[in-house]
Amino acid sequence: MKVTREMTFDSAHMLSNYVGRCHNLHGHTYKLQVTLEGEVEDETGMVVDFQTLDQYIRSVIDSYDHAIIFSSEKYRKEPENELLHWAEEFDMDYIICRSKCTAENIASDICYDIQHLVGELYKVTCKLWETPNSFAETV
């Protein structure tokens, strides 16, 4: 059985290794859909309480909300490094991805972090909309 919850958060990022408009610092209102797959418990009749699922998701995405998302050091070019130094200097909220800060990798990082929270009890998948008509989905 699958149980799904949707939430939104706002973040900014820039794609250092991209030729095009997304090379510039810009923001998105991301829509995140997190699905837990597991067995329905006899006692509760639920896979997971929606409030509990909400808490799992919020504990991860709260660090993304109204923050700047940076690529890992390996993938940052000088403008992104300078922006990171600025964010550190002025005590801005930011998060560093495990790879590049694309929708695909942000979705993967969020899914990984939620999976780590829930352990082997559930299989976690995530869908992350960067725009109303474009999303990345973990498998």
Short mmCIF file of C-alpha atoms in Angstrom, two decimals:
data_model
loop_
_atom_site.label_atom_id
_atom_site.label_comp_id
_atom_site.label_asym_id
_atom_site.label_seq_id
_atom_site.Cartn_x
_atom_site.Cartn_y
_atom_site.Cartn_z
CA MET A 1 0.00 0.00 0.00
CA LYS A 2 1.21 3.52 -0.77
CA VAL A 3 0.54 6.70 1.21
CA THR A 4 1.42 10.10 -0.25
CA ARG A 5 1.75 13.64 1.09
CA GLU A 6 2.40 16.87 -0.83
CA MET A 7 4.09 20.02 0.43
CA THR A 8 5.67 23.12 -1.05
CA PHE A 9 8.79 25.08 -0.21
CA ASP A 10 10.64 28.03 -1.73
CA SER A 11 14.34 27.98 -2.55
CA ALA A 12 16.88 29.62 -4.82
CA HIS A 13 19.70 28.05 -6.80
CA MET A 14 21.97 28.56 -9.76
CA LEU A 15 23.37 25.98 -12.15
CA SER A 16 27.09 26.75 -12.44
CA ASN A 17 27.68 24.18 -15.18
CA TYR A 18 24.73 25.15 -17.34
CA VAL A 19 24.56 27.34 -20.43
CA GLY A 20 21.28 29.22 -20.37
CA ARG A 21 19.04 31.27 -18.09
CA CYS A 22 19.32 28.85 -15.16
CA HIS A 23 23.01 29.80 -14.91
CA ASN A 24 21.76 32.87 -13.02
CA LEU A 25 20.60 32.84 -9.42
CA HIS A 26 16.84 32.27 -9.44
CA GLY A 27 14.12 30.79 -7.27
CA HIS A 28 11.31 28.26 -7.41
CA THR A 29 8.28 27.32 -5.42
CA TYR A 30 8.94 23.60 -5.37
CA LYS A 31 6.12 21.12 -4.91
CA LEU A 32 7.22 17.90 -3.25
CA GLN A 33 5.26 14.66 -3.25
CA VAL A 34 6.58 11.97 -0.89
CA THR A 35 5.21 8.43 -1.03
CA LEU A 36 5.81 5.77 1.59
CA GLU A 37 5.10 2.19 0.59
CA GLY A 38 4.56 -0.38 3.30
CA GLU A 39 2.17 -2.78 4.96
CA VAL A 40 -1.11 -1.70 6.52
CA GLU A 41 -0.82 -2.25 10.28
CA ASP A 42 -3.56 -4.42 11.75
CA GLU A 43 -3.85 -2.33 14.90
CA THR A 44 -4.17 1.10 13.25
CA GLY A 45 -5.45 0.19 9.80
CA MET A 46 -2.82 2.57 8.38
CA VAL A 47 0.52 2.34 6.61
CA VAL A 48 1.56 5.50 8.45
CA ASP A 49 -0.35 8.32 10.10
CA PHE A 50 -0.42 11.37 7.80
CA GLN A 51 0.77 13.53 10.72
CA THR A 52 3.81 11.29 11.13
CA LEU A 53 4.53 11.43 7.41
CA ASP A 54 4.18 15.22 7.59
CA GLN A 55 6.76 15.32 10.41
CA TYR A 56 9.23 13.18 8.44
CA ILE A 57 8.96 15.45 5.41
CA ARG A 58 9.12 18.72 7.36
CA SER A 59 12.20 17.58 9.28
CA VAL A 60 14.01 17.37 5.94
CA ILE A 61 12.55 20.21 3.84
CA ASP A 62 12.57 22.84 6.57
CA SER A 63 16.28 23.28 5.84
CA TYR A 64 15.47 23.90 2.14
CA ASP A 65 12.64 26.37 2.68
CA HIS A 66 13.68 29.96 1.89
CA ALA A 67 17.29 28.83 1.56
CA ILE A 68 19.83 28.90 -1.25
CA ILE A 69 20.65 25.45 -2.61
CA PHE A 70 24.26 24.98 -3.72
CA SER A 71 25.95 22.23 -5.68
CA SER A 72 28.65 20.20 -3.96
CA GLU A 73 32.12 21.70 -4.12
CA LYS A 74 33.08 19.45 -7.03
CA TYR A 75 30.42 21.03 -9.27
CA ARG A 76 30.56 24.70 -8.22
CA LYS A 77 32.19 27.32 -10.40
CA GLU A 78 33.52 30.65 -9.09
CA PRO A 79 30.24 32.64 -9.13
CA GLU A 80 28.48 29.95 -7.09
CA ASN A 81 31.47 29.76 -4.71
CA GLU A 82 31.33 33.53 -4.25
CA LEU A 83 27.60 33.38 -3.54
CA LEU A 84 28.21 30.63 -0.97
CA HIS A 85 30.86 32.78 0.76
CA TRP A 86 28.39 35.68 0.79
CA ALA A 87 25.68 33.44 2.28
CA GLU A 88 28.09 32.28 4.98
CA GLU A 89 29.30 35.81 5.73
CA PHE A 90 25.79 37.18 6.13
CA ASP A 91 24.43 34.15 7.97
CA MET A 92 21.97 33.27 5.22
CA ASP A 93 20.18 29.91 5.15
CA TYR A 94 21.66 27.51 2.63
CA ILE A 95 22.04 23.83 1.93
CA ILE A 96 24.66 21.99 -0.10
CA CYS A 97 23.55 19.13 -2.34
CA ARG A 98 25.45 15.88 -2.56
CA SER A 99 25.92 16.58 -6.29
CA LYS A 100 24.59 19.29 -8.63
CA CYS A 101 21.63 21.37 -7.45
CA THR A 102 19.27 20.24 -10.21
CA ALA A 103 15.70 19.10 -9.60
CA GLU A 104 16.82 15.51 -10.14
CA ASN A 105 19.52 15.70 -7.48
CA ILE A 106 17.47 17.74 -5.01
CA ALA A 107 14.70 15.12 -5.26
CA SER A 108 17.26 12.37 -4.76
CA ASP A 109 18.80 14.09 -1.72
CA ILE A 110 15.42 14.69 -0.08
CA CYS A 111 14.33 11.11 -0.75
CA TYR A 112 17.61 9.77 0.66
CA ASP A 113 17.23 11.83 3.83
CA ILE A 114 13.61 10.75 4.39
CA GLN A 115 14.52 7.11 3.72
CA HIS A 116 17.25 7.44 6.35
CA LEU A 117 14.64 8.72 8.85
CA VAL A 118 12.09 5.93 8.25
CA GLY A 119 14.61 3.11 7.90
CA GLU A 120 13.61 -0.14 6.27
CA LEU A 121 10.00 0.06 7.45
CA TYR A 122 8.95 1.84 4.22
CA LYS A 123 10.12 2.31 0.67
CA VAL A 124 10.30 6.06 -0.06
CA THR A 125 9.84 7.71 -3.44
CA CYS A 126 9.73 11.43 -4.18
CA LYS A 127 8.44 13.64 -6.96
CA LEU A 128 9.74 17.21 -7.05
CA TRP A 129 8.11 19.83 -9.27
CA GLU A 130 10.44 22.70 -10.13
CA THR A 131 7.73 24.38 -12.18
CA PRO A 132 4.01 23.61 -12.49
CA ASN A 133 4.70 21.37 -15.50
CA SER A 134 8.23 19.98 -14.88
CA PHE A 135 9.23 17.44 -12.25
CA ALA A 136 11.84 14.86 -11.34
CA GLU A 137 10.88 11.55 -9.75
CA THR A 138 12.98 9.07 -7.81
CA VAL A 139 12.57 5.38 -8.54
#
